[in-house]
Each structure stands twice: as C-alpha cells, then as structure tokens.
XYZ file of C-alpha atoms in Angstrom:
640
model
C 0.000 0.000 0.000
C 2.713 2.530 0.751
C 4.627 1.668 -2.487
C 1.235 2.368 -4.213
C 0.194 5.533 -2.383
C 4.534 6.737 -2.955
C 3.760 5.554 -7.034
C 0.518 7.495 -7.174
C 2.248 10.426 -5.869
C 5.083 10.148 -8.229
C 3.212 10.114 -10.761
C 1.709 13.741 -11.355
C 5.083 14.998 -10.448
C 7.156 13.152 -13.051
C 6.649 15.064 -15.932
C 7.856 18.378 -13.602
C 10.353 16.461 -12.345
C 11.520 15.236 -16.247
C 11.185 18.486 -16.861
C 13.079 20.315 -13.951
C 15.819 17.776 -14.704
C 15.873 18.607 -18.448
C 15.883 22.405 -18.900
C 19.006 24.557 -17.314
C 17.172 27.460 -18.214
C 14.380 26.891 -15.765
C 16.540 25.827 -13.073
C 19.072 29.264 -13.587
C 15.870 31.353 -13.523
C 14.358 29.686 -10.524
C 17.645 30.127 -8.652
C 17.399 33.115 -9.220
C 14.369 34.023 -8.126
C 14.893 32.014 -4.770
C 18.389 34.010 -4.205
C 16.660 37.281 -5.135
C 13.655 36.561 -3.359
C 15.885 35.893 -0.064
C 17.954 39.148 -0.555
C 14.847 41.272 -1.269
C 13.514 39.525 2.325
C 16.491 40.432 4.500
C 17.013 43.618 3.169
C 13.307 44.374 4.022
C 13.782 43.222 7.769
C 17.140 45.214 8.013
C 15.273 48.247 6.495
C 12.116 47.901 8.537
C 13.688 47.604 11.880
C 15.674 50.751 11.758
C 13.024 52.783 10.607
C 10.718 51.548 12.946
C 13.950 52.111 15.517
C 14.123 55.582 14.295
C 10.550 56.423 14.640
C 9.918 55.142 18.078
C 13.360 56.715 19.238
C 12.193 60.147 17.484
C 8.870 59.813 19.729
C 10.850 59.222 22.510
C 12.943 61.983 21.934
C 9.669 64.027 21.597
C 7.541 62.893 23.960
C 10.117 63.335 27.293
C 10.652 66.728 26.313
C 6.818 67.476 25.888
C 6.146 65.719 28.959
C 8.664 67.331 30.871
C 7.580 70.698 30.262
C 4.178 69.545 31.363
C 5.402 68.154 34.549
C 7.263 71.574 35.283
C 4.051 73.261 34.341
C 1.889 71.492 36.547
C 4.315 71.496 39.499
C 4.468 75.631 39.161
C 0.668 75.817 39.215
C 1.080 73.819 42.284
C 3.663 75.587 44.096
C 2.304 79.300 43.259
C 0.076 80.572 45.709
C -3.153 82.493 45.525
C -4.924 84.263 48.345
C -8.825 83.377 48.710
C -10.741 85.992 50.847
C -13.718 85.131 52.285
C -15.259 83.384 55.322
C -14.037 80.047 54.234
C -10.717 80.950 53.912
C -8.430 78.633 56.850
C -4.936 78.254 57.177
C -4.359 74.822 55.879
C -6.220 74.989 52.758
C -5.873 78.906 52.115
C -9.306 78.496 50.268
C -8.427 76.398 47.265
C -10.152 73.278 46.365
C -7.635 70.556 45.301
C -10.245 68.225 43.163
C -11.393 71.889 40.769
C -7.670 72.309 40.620
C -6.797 69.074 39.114
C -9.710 69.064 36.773
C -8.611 72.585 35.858
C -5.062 71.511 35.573
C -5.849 68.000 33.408
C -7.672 70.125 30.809
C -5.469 73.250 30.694
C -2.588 70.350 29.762
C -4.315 68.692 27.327
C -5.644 71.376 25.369
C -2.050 72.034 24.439
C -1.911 68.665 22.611
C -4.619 69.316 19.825
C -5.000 65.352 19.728
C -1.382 64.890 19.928
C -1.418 63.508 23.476
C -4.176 62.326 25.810
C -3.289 63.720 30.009
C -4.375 61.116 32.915
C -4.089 62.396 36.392
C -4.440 59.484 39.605
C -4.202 59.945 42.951
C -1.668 58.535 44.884
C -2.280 57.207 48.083
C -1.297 54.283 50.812
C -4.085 52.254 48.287
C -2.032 53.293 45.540
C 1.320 51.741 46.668
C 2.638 54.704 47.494
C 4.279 53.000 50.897
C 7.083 51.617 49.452
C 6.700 47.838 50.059
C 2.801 48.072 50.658
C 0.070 46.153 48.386
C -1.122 47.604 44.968
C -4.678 47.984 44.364
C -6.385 49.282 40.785
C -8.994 51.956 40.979
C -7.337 54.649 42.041
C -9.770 57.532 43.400
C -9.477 61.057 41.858
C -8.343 60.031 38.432
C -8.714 62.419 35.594
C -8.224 61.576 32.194
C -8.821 63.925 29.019
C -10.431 62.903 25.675
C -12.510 60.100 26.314
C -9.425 57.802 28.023
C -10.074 54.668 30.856
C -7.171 56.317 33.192
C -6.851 53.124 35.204
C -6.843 50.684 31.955
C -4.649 53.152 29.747
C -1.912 53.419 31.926
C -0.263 50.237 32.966
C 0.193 49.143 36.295
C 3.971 48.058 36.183
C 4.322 51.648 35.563
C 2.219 53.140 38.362
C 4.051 50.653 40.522
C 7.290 52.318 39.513
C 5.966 56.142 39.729
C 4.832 55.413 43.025
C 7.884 53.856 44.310
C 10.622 56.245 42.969
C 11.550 59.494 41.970
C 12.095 60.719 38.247
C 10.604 60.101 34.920
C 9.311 56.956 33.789
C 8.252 55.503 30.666
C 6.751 52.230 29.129
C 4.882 51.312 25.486
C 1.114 50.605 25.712
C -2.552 50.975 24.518
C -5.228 53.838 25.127
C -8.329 52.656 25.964
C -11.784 54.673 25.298
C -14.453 54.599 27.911
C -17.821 53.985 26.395
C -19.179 57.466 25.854
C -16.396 57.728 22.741
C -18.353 55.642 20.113
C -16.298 52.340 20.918
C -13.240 53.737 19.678
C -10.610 51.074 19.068
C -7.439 50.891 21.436
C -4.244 52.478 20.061
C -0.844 51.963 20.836
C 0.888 54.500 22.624
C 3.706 55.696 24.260
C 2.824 56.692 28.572
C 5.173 59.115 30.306
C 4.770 59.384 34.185
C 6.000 61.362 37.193
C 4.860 61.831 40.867
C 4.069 65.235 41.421
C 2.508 67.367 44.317
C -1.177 69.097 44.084
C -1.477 72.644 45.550
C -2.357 70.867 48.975
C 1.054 69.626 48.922
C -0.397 65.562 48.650
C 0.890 63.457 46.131
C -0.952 62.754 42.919
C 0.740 60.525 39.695
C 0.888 62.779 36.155
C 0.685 60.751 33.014
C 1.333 61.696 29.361
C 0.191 59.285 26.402
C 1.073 59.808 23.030
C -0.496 57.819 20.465
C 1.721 56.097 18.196
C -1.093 56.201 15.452
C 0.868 58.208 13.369
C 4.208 56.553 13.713
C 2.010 52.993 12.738
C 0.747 53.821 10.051
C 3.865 55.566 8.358
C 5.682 52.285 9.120
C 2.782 50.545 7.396
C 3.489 52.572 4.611
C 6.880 51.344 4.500
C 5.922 48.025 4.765
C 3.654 47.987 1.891
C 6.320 49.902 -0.288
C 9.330 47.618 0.162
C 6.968 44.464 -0.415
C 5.662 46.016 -3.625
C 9.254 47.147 -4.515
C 10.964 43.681 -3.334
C 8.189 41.965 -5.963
C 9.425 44.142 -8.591
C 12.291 43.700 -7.983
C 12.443 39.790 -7.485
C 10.375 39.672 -10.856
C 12.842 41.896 -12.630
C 15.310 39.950 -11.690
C 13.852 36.749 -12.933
C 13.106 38.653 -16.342
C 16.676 39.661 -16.966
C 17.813 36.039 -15.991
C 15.636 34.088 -18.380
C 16.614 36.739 -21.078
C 20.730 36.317 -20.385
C 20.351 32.977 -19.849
C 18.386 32.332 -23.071
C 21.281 33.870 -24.835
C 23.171 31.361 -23.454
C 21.607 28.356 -23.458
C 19.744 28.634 -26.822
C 23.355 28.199 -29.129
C 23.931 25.367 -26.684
C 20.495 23.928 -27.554
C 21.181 24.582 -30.851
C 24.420 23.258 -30.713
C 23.409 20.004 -29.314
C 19.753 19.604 -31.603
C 22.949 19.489 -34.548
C 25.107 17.057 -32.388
C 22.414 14.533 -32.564
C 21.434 15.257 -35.820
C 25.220 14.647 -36.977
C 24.772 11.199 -34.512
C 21.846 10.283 -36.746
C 23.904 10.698 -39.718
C 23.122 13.782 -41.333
C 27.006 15.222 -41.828
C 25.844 18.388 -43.404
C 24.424 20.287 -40.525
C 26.112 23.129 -38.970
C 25.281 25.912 -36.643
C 23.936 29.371 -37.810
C 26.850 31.817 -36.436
C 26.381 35.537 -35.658
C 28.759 37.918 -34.169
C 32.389 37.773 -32.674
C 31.698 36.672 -28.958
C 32.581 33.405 -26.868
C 29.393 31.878 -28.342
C 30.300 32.573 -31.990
C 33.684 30.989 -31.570
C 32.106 28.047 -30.265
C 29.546 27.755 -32.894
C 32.975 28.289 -35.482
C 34.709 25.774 -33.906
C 31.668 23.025 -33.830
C 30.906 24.144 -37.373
C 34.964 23.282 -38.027
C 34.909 20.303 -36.285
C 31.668 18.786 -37.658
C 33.216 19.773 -41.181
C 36.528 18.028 -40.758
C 34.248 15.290 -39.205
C 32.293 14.793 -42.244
C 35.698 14.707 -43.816
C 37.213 12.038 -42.141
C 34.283 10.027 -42.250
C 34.113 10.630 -45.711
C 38.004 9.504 -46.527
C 37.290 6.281 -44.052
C 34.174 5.466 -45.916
C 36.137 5.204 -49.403
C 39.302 3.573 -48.095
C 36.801 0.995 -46.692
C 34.929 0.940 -49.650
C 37.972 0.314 -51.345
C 39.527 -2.322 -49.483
C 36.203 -4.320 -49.448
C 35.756 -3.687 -53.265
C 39.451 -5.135 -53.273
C 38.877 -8.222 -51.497
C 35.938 -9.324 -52.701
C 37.690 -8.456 -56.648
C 40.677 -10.108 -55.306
C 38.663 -13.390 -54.138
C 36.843 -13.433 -57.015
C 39.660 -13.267 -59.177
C 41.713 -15.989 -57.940
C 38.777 -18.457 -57.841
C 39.624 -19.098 -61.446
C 43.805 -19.683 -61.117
C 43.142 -21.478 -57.851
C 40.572 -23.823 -59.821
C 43.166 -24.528 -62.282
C 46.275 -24.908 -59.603
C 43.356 -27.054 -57.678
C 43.453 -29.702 -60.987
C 46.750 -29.538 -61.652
C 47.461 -30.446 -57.880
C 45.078 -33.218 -57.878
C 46.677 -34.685 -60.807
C 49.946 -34.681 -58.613
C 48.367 -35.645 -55.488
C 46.937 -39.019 -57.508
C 50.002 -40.097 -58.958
C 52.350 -39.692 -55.635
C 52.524 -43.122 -55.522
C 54.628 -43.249 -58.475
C 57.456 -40.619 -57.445
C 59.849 -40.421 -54.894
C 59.345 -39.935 -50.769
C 60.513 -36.259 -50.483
C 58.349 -35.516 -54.156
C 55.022 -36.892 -52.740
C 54.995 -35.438 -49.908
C 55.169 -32.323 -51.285
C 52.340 -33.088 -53.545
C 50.686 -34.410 -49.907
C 51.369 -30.326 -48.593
C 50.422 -28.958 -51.574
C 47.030 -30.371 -51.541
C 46.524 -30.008 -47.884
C 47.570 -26.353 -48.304
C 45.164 -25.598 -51.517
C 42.600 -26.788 -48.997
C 43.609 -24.419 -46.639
C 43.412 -21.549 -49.627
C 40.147 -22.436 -50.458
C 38.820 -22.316 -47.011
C 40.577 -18.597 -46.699
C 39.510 -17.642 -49.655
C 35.297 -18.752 -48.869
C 36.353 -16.925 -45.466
C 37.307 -13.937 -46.942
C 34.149 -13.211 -49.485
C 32.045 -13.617 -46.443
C 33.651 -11.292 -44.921
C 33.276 -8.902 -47.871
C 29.615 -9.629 -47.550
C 29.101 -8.627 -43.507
C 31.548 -5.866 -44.725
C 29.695 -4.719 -47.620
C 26.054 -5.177 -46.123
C 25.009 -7.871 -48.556
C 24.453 -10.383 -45.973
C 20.958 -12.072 -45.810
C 19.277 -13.703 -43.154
C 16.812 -16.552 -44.163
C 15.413 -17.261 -40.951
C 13.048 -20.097 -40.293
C 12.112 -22.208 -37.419
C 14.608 -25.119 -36.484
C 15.421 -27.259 -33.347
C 18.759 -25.841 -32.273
C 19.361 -30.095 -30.894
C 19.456 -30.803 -34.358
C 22.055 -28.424 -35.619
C 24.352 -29.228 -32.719
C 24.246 -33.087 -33.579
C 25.348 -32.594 -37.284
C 28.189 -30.445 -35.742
C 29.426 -33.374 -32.898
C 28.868 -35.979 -35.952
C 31.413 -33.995 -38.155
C 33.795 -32.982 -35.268
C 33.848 -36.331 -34.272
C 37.119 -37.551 -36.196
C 39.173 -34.988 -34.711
C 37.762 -35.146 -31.102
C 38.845 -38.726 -31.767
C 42.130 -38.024 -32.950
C 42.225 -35.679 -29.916
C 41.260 -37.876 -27.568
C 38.443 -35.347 -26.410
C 35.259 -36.516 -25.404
C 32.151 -34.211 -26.562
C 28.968 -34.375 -24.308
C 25.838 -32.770 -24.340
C 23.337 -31.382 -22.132
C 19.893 -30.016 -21.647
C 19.386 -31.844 -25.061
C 15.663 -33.242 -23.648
C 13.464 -30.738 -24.625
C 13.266 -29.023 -27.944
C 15.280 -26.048 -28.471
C 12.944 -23.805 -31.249
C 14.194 -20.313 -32.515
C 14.200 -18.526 -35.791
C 17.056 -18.471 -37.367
C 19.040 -19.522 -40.310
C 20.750 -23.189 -40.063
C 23.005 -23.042 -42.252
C 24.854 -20.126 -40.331
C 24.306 -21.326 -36.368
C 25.431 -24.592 -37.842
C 28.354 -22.517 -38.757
C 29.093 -20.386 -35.711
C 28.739 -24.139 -33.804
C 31.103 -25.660 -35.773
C 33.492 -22.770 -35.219
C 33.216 -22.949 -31.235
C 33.025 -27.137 -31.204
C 36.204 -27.370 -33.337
C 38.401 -25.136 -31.446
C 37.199 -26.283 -28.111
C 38.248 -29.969 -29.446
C 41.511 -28.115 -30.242
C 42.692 -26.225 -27.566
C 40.896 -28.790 -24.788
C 44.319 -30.616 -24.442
C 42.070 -34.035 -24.374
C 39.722 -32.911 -21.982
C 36.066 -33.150 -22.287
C 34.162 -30.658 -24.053
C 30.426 -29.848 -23.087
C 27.851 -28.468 -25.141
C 24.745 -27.296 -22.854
C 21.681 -26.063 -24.709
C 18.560 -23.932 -22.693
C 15.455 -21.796 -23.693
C 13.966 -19.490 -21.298
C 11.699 -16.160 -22.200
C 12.212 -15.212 -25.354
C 15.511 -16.379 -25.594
C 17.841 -19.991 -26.924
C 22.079 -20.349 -25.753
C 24.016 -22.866 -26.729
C 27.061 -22.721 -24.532
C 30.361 -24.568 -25.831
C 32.840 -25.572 -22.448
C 36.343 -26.296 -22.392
C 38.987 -27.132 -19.942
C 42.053 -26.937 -21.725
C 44.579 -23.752 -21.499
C 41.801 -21.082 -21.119
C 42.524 -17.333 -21.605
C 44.684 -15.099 -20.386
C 43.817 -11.323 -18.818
C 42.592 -9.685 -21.621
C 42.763 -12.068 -24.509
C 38.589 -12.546 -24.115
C 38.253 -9.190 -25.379
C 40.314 -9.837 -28.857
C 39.417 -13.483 -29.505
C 36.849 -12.316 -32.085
C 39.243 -10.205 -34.132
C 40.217 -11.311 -37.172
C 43.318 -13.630 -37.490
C 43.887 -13.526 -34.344
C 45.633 -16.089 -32.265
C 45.985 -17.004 -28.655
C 49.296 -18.668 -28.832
C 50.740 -17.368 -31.901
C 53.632 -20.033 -32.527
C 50.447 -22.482 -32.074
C 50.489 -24.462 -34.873
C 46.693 -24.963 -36.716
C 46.286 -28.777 -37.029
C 42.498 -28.356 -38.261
C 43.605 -25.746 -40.996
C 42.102 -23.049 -39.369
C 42.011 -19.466 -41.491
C 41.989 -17.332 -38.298
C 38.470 -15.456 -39.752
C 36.509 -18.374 -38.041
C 34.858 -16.229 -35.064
C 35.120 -13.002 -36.477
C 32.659 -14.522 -38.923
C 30.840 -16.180 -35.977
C 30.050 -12.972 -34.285
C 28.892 -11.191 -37.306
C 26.421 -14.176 -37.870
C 25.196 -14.017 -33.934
C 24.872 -10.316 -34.979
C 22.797 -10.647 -38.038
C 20.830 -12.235 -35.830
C 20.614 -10.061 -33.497
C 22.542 -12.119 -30.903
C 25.317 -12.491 -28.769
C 28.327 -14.414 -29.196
C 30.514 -14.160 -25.814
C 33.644 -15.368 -24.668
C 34.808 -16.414 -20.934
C 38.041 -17.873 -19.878
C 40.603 -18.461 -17.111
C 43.974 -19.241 -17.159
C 44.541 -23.164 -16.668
C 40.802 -23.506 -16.096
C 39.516 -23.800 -19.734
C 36.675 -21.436 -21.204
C 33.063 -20.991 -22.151
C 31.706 -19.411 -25.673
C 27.247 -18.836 -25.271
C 25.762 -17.935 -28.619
C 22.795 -16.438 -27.557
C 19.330 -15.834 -30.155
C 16.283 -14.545 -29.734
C 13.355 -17.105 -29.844
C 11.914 -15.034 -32.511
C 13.635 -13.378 -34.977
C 13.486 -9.463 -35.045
C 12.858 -9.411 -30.924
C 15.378 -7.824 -28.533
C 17.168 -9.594 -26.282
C 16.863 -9.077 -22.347
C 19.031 -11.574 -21.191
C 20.803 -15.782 -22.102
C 19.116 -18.938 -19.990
C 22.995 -19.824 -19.642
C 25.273 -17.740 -17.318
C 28.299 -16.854 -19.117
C 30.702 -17.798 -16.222
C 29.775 -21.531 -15.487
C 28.822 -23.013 -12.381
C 32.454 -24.892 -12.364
C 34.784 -22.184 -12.781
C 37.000 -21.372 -9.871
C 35.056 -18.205 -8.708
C 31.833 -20.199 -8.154
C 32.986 -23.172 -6.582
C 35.084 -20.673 -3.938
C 31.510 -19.361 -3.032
C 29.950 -22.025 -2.946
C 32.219 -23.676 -0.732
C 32.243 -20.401 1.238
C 28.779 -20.566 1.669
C 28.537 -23.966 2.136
C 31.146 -23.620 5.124
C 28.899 -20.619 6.625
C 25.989 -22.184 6.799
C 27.539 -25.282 8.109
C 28.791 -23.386 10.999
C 25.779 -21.191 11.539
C 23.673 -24.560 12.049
C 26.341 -25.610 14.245
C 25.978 -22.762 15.815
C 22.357 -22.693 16.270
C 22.487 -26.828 17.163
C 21.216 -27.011 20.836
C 21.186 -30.473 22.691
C 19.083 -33.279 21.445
C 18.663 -31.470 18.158
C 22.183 -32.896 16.308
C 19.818 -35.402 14.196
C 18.574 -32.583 11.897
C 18.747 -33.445 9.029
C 20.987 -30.334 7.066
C 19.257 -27.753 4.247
C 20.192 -28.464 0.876
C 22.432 -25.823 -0.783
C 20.467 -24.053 -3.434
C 21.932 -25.351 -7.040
C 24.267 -23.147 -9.142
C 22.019 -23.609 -12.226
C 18.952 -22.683 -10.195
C 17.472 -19.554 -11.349
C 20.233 -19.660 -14.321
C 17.648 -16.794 -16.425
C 17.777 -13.489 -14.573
C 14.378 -11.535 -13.989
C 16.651 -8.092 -15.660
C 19.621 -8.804 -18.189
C 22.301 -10.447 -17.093
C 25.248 -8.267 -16.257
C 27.510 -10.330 -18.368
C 24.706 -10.448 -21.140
C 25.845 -7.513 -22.661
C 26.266 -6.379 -26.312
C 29.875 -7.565 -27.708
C 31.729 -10.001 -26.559
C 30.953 -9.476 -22.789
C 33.900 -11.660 -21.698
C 35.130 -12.004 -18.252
C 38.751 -13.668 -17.567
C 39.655 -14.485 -13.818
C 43.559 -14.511 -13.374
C 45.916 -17.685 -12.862
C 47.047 -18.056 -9.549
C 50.785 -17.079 -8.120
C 51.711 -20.314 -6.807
C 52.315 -22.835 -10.457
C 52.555 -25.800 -8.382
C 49.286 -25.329 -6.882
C 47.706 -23.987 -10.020
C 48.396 -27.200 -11.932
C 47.229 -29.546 -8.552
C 44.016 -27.495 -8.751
C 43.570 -27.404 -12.164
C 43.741 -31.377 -12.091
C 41.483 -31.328 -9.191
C 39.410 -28.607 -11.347
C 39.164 -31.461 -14.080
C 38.134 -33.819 -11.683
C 35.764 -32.012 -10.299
C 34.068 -31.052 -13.667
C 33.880 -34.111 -14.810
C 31.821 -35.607 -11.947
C 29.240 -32.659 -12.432
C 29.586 -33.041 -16.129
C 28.376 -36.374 -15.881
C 26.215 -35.950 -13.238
C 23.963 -33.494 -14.720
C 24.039 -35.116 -17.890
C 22.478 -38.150 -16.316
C 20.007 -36.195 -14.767
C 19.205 -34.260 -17.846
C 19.179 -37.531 -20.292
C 22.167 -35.479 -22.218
C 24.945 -37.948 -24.029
C-alpha cells in the first residue's frame, strides 16, 4: 500500500520532475528568483527595523521633552500661591479646592496637545502603593483623564508601581483605551510618560502623558507595503533579466546540441547558424569546423573501406579461377604420388593439404566482404537448435577422436525452437566445437543447450589452457591467435569467429567469450526465440557453475551455513537433518539482463594463480571435479 500511495504520488510529479531535470534554463531562472527573493527579504527586515527604531526613538525623543515641560508646568501651578478671601478661607487649605484644581489643571494640559497627546491624572495614596513595600490595588480615586481615556486601563500598572515607588521620569509602550461614551473607539498603541508630582495641597498625585503612536504605525505601514511592492518588482525583474541572459546562453547550446544529434543520426551536413564575434560565436565556429573536418574524415574512411572491401571481394573473385586450375593440376599430382619419390610426394601431400587451406581462406574472406559490404541475408526459419548441434558433434567427431576429447551434451531433452538460419548457427557451432576440441588438451568438451523467455544459448565448455587477462576481449578479431607459434592442425584461417560474431549479430545475438587461465573457457551464442525481438538476457550464465570463482563461493557458503547450524544446534537437536544448498544452475535466467549479457563479446577472464605448483594440482582437481558434475547433470538431464 505505501509503495502504491509513494507511485501514485510520483506520478503527477514526473513530468515536472523530467522536466526540472531537463531544462538549465528553468533551473538558472528559478535560482534566481529564490536568491533574489531571499535578498529582497532580509534587506526588508534590516530596512524595517531601523526605521521603525528611528521612529519610536524620534517619539521618545519628543515625547520626554513634551512631557517634561508639562510636569514643570503642573508642578508651578502647584507651588504658586493664591490668596482666597472670604469666610471660608483657613490656614491649611488657604481656600483652594484641590479636586477643581486638578480638573482645571488636566484640561489646561491637554488642550495644548490638539490630539497629539491624551493627560491622565491618579491619585496617589497608601491604596495606591505609594508606601514603598505596601500592596497595589487598581482603581485609584481622583483620576482624571482627558479625551474620552479609561485612566486606570490606559496606563499600565507596572508603571504606576514604579511612579509610586521612585523618583524621576518613567516611561513604558502601551494601549489607550476609550471609555464607552467615545463611540467604541478602538485601542491604540501609545507611548505613557509618568512622574509623581505634588497638588497645591502639597499631597501626592501621579501625572501621566500618552502619546499615540497612530501616526508613527501607520507611516511604518506605509513602508511596509512599499518595500513588499518594490521587493516583488524587484524579485520579478530579476527573474526577467535572468531568463533573457540565460536564453542567450543556453539557446546556441540547444542549438548546438539539436545538430550534435542530428550529426549522430547521420546527417554530416548540418552546422550551426553563427552571428557575431563573442565566446558563443567561436564556439559555434569551432563546432561548425569540427563537424566539417568530421564529415571529412568520415568521408576519406568510408572510401578507403569501400575500397579495401571492393578489393577483397575483386581479389577473391579473381583468384577463384587460377586457384581452380592450380586445384586440378594439384590433384593430378596428389593421384600419382605413388609413383614418385618420398621427399616428391609429400610435397604433392602439402600442396594439396595447403590448396585446402586456400580455399577455405579464400570462402572466409568473401564472407567477410559480404558482412563488410552489407550484402548479408538472413533466411530465418524455425529449427530445433538439438538438431544443428548433432550434425556439428557428428562432423567434429574424427578430430575429437584423434584428440582424444570426449564431446557431451546437455539439456538436449526438450526441444530447443528459434528462428534463425541453419546453415549459419550450424556454422558459428562448428566454429566454437572445433576449437574447443583443439585447444581442450584431451579434456572433455560440453555443449549445454537452454530456452527461457524469449531467448535460446548454446554454450560450448572447455577445460584446456583457457585465456589469459585480456585475450577474451580480442578473440573475435580477425586472425587472431591465442598462442601465436600455435600451430593450426584443423587448418584453421583465423576469420573463423570473427565470422561467428557477425552471424550471432545478423541475428541479433550475442556471441561471448569467458576464460581463465589453466581452467579452460566458455563461448554462449545467444538468439532470440523469434527473430526481429530484442534480447533481455541468455538462460545460460556466461561464467559456469564450475569455474574457480563459483565453486570458492559455494564452498564459502557452504562452510557458513555449516557453521551457523552448528551454531544454532542445541542439545538433542544434532539429528537434523541439514538444508540443501540451493543449485548453481537454479534460477540460471535473470528476472533483468544479465550483467555479463551484454552487447559484444561481454567476456570475463579471472587470473591464474601465483603459486604454479598449486595452479596445476588445482587445475587437475578442477578437471576432476568437472567431470563428476559433467556427468552428473548429464544423467540427470538424459544429455549424451
């Protein structure tokens, strides 16, 4: 279910994934518009805190100084004195009433302000807090406010605390808030200046100033809203400019490589337009150079080759008729040897062996000419691959005699059916049978046949000298040799597999090599069941299940899981009976391709050990060993 809901996901993304993946432009642009965007976003917060730092300090600045000259103000109306004549005159109070004198005072202040501050006026008192130490209780008595203003909820009570227990000015950020008879008037944030001051009765009383910071919000606002819509602008500029440099850029290289394949596909006469003198006209110069001198050299290789194949398939043509005539004349020799002397007929015994040769080299070479020259056909039909491998035993059979080499076959129970054409597997076989027989130093040599999928192998096995570290890779090359002071008892031309692989390859198969030094080799000619259908993998491994490599795993595996279930063995339980290893051959036809089922000649070579002593007692043992499961799977697979 998860892999479902992950693949149902996936798949609405995957075309802008494909997408993101495929197109440098968008991926410059959008770079660019993250780095912008992020630039654009810290240069706003830089720019917006220190104008907001600057507007709140200028308010400050502004509001101590107007609220100190109201504090002196109100503390010289207090202090002057004023003589009241009449029969309540006393003493103490000299005839002035402090409550009229603080209403009198609060509104003389604030009319100063013209909106630009609010005054608040609360008594202090031992309910106050003005003992230092003693309990602080809201709803001071006597408080005067102008314009509307809730003196006890305007002015916060951290600061009243600190009015009433020090000396000086004091200061704090908060909100005005309206008492009901101002139309529900929403709180605004403000800046509260406080002192303690006296009245004219010489009692305490706490003097507030707030100034709203209305003004100061919404010119920070402003701000706000103009670096966004600048930082967009900006951001989107910037995106603009880099989809136009970049598509300067990128469209010569998009032209450059739309050419590139076109030149892959075969079309030599495309070149780039070119305009101007800059970096991206040179380049489009220089590809337009190179794809010219490409055209050129491709040109020159495709006559020379042209030439060379006209010239061996006029030179094999041409000597069929001189070699038919030297053929008669030698026969004529190689009859009547009986009649000259010893040294005289044996020439005429290596003249006619070596004609044979000739005419072998010479077949050779015009089919080469033909793979080279494109004029080979395919005439594909359905056969029984058991059937061609028989005719090839029954005609290798003299020399695997003469050899001393015993040829075996498995997986030979079932039909093998594929489309191809017999004459040609019959001879790629005969190729990879006969030099088996040859370079198996008497050993057995075992061909295994399998179908699986869509696919047929025939594998051809050898133990004899093997290959060397790197030879695998040039064994299809044309006259080449392993050894090469090797002499060719079967009259071999040296074209044998090169003509082998181009059949597999007109058939759109593989024909792969793997060897080891001392430990023999494997060729798999591998076909598609039908013809025309690609391959995905061979039924056969290409490294078989007796080569060194795989019989030190298996062994190594065999010895873990020994010791794991002696491990795990508790008493009473030694009478288990053990798990049977899983087979080599078991699940032989990978569910993907097989890593060594590759196009070419795919061959893998494992190196000969240090110790030559050892390599030749294990190599015997090798044989041994081979043998046994030679002939044990072909008696379990009815093979002979």
């Amino acid at each position: 279910m998860l892999r479902l809901f992950v693949r149902l996901v996936r798949r609405p993304l995957l075309p802008a994934v494909r997408l993101w993946r495929r197109n440098i432009q968008l991926r410059v642009v959008a770079a660019t518009l993250l780095m912008s965007l992020a630039v654009v976003l810290a240069l706003g917060f830089v720019v917006i805190a220190q104008v907001s730092k600057g507007l709140l300090d200028a308010k400050e600045e502004a509001a101590q100084s107007q609220a100190a000259g109201g504090f002196a103000v109100a503390q010289e109306k207090a202090n002057t004195p004023s003589a009241v004549d009449g029969p309540d005159a006393t003493d103490n109070k000299v005839g002035r009433d402090a409550s009229t004198w603080m209403n009198s005072l609060v509104k003389q202040l604030a009319s100063g302000g013209q909106t630009a501050f609010e005054v608040v006026a609360l008594g202090a008192g031992p309910d106050a807090g003005g003992a230092p130490g003693g309990p602080f209780v809201s709803g001071v008595k006597g408080a005067r406010a102008s314009g509307n203003v809730d003196p006890t909820a305007s002015v916060p009570a951290a600061l009243r605390r600190d009015v009433n227990h020090a000396t000086g000015t004091f200061k704090t950020f908060s909100q005005i808030r309206y008492t009901a008879g101002s139309g529900d008037k929403a709180p605004e944030p403000a800046l509260v200046v406080g002192k303690r001051l006296t009245d004219i009765n010489g009692d305490p009383y706490d003097l507030y100033y707030l100034f709203p910071l209305t003004q100061e919000e919404e010119s920070l606002n402003l701000i706000k809203v103009t670096i966004a819509t600048a930082g967009v602008f900006v951001v989107v500029l910037l995106g603009a400019i880099a989809w136009l440099v970049v598509r300067q850029v990128v469209t010569p290289v998009r032209m450059a490589a739309g050419i590139a394949e076109r030149l892959s596909a075969g079309r030599l006469q495309e070149r780039m337009k070119v305009t101007g003198e800059d970096d991206i006209a040179r380049l489009g110069e220089a590809f337009n150079k190179m794809a010219q001198n490409l055209q050129l050299k491709i040109q020159q290789l495709e006559d020379l080759s042209r030439m060379q194949r006209r010239f061996v398939s006029d030179v094999s043509h041409e000597l069929r008729t001189p070699l038919t005539t030297v053929r008669m004349a030698a026969d004529v020799i190689h009859d009547a040897r009986v009649d000259f002397d010893p040294v005289t007929a044996r020439s005429a015994e290596l003249l006619a062996g070596q004609l044979d040769r000739f005419e072998s080299l010479l077949a050779d070479l015009l089919e080469i000419s033909r793979f080279d020259a494109g004029a080979a056909a395919l005439e594909a039909e359905p056969i029984d691959l058991r059937d061609v491998v028989r005719r090839v035993i029954d005609g290798a059979e003299p020399l695997a005699e003469h050899k001393g080499t015993r040829i075996r076959v498995l997986g030979d129970t079932q039909p093998v059916i594929a489309e191809a054409d017999s004459r040609r597997v019959e001879r790629v076989l005969r190729n990879l049978v006969v030099n088996a027989v040859e370079h198996g130093e008497g050993r057995d040599v075992v061909v295994r046949l399998a179908s699986a999928g869509g696919a047929v192998a025939v594998a051809v096995r050898d133990y004899g000298v093997g290959l060397k570290p790197g030879e695998a890779t040039r064994v299809f090359n044309r006259f080449w040799r392993a050894d090469p002071a090797r002499a060719r008892t079967t009259g071999g031309t040296g074209l044998g597999l090169s003509i082998a692989v181009e059949d597999a390859r007109l058939h759109g198969g593989w024909l792969q090599a793997w060897g080891e030094p001392g430990g023999g080799s494997q060729f798999r000619l591998t076909l598609p069941r039908t013809a025309d259908e690609p391959l995905r993998g061979s039924p056969i491994p290409l490294e078989p299940e007796d080569s060194r490599s795989n019989r030190a795993r298996i062994a190594a595996e065999a010895a873990g899981s020994k010791a794991s279930r002696k491990a795990s063995e508790g008493p009473g339980r030694g009478d288990r009976s053990p798990i049977p290893a899983r087979s080599a051959m078991a699940g032989a036809m990978p569910v993907p391709a097989d890593p060594t089922a590759l196009p070419g000649s795919g061959a893998r070579v494992v190196a000969r050990p240090a110790d030559p002593d050892q390599g030749t007692d294990q190599a015997a043992a090798e044989r041994s060993a081979a043998e046994q499961s030679a002939a044990a799977q072909e008696d379990g697979a009815g093979g002979r």
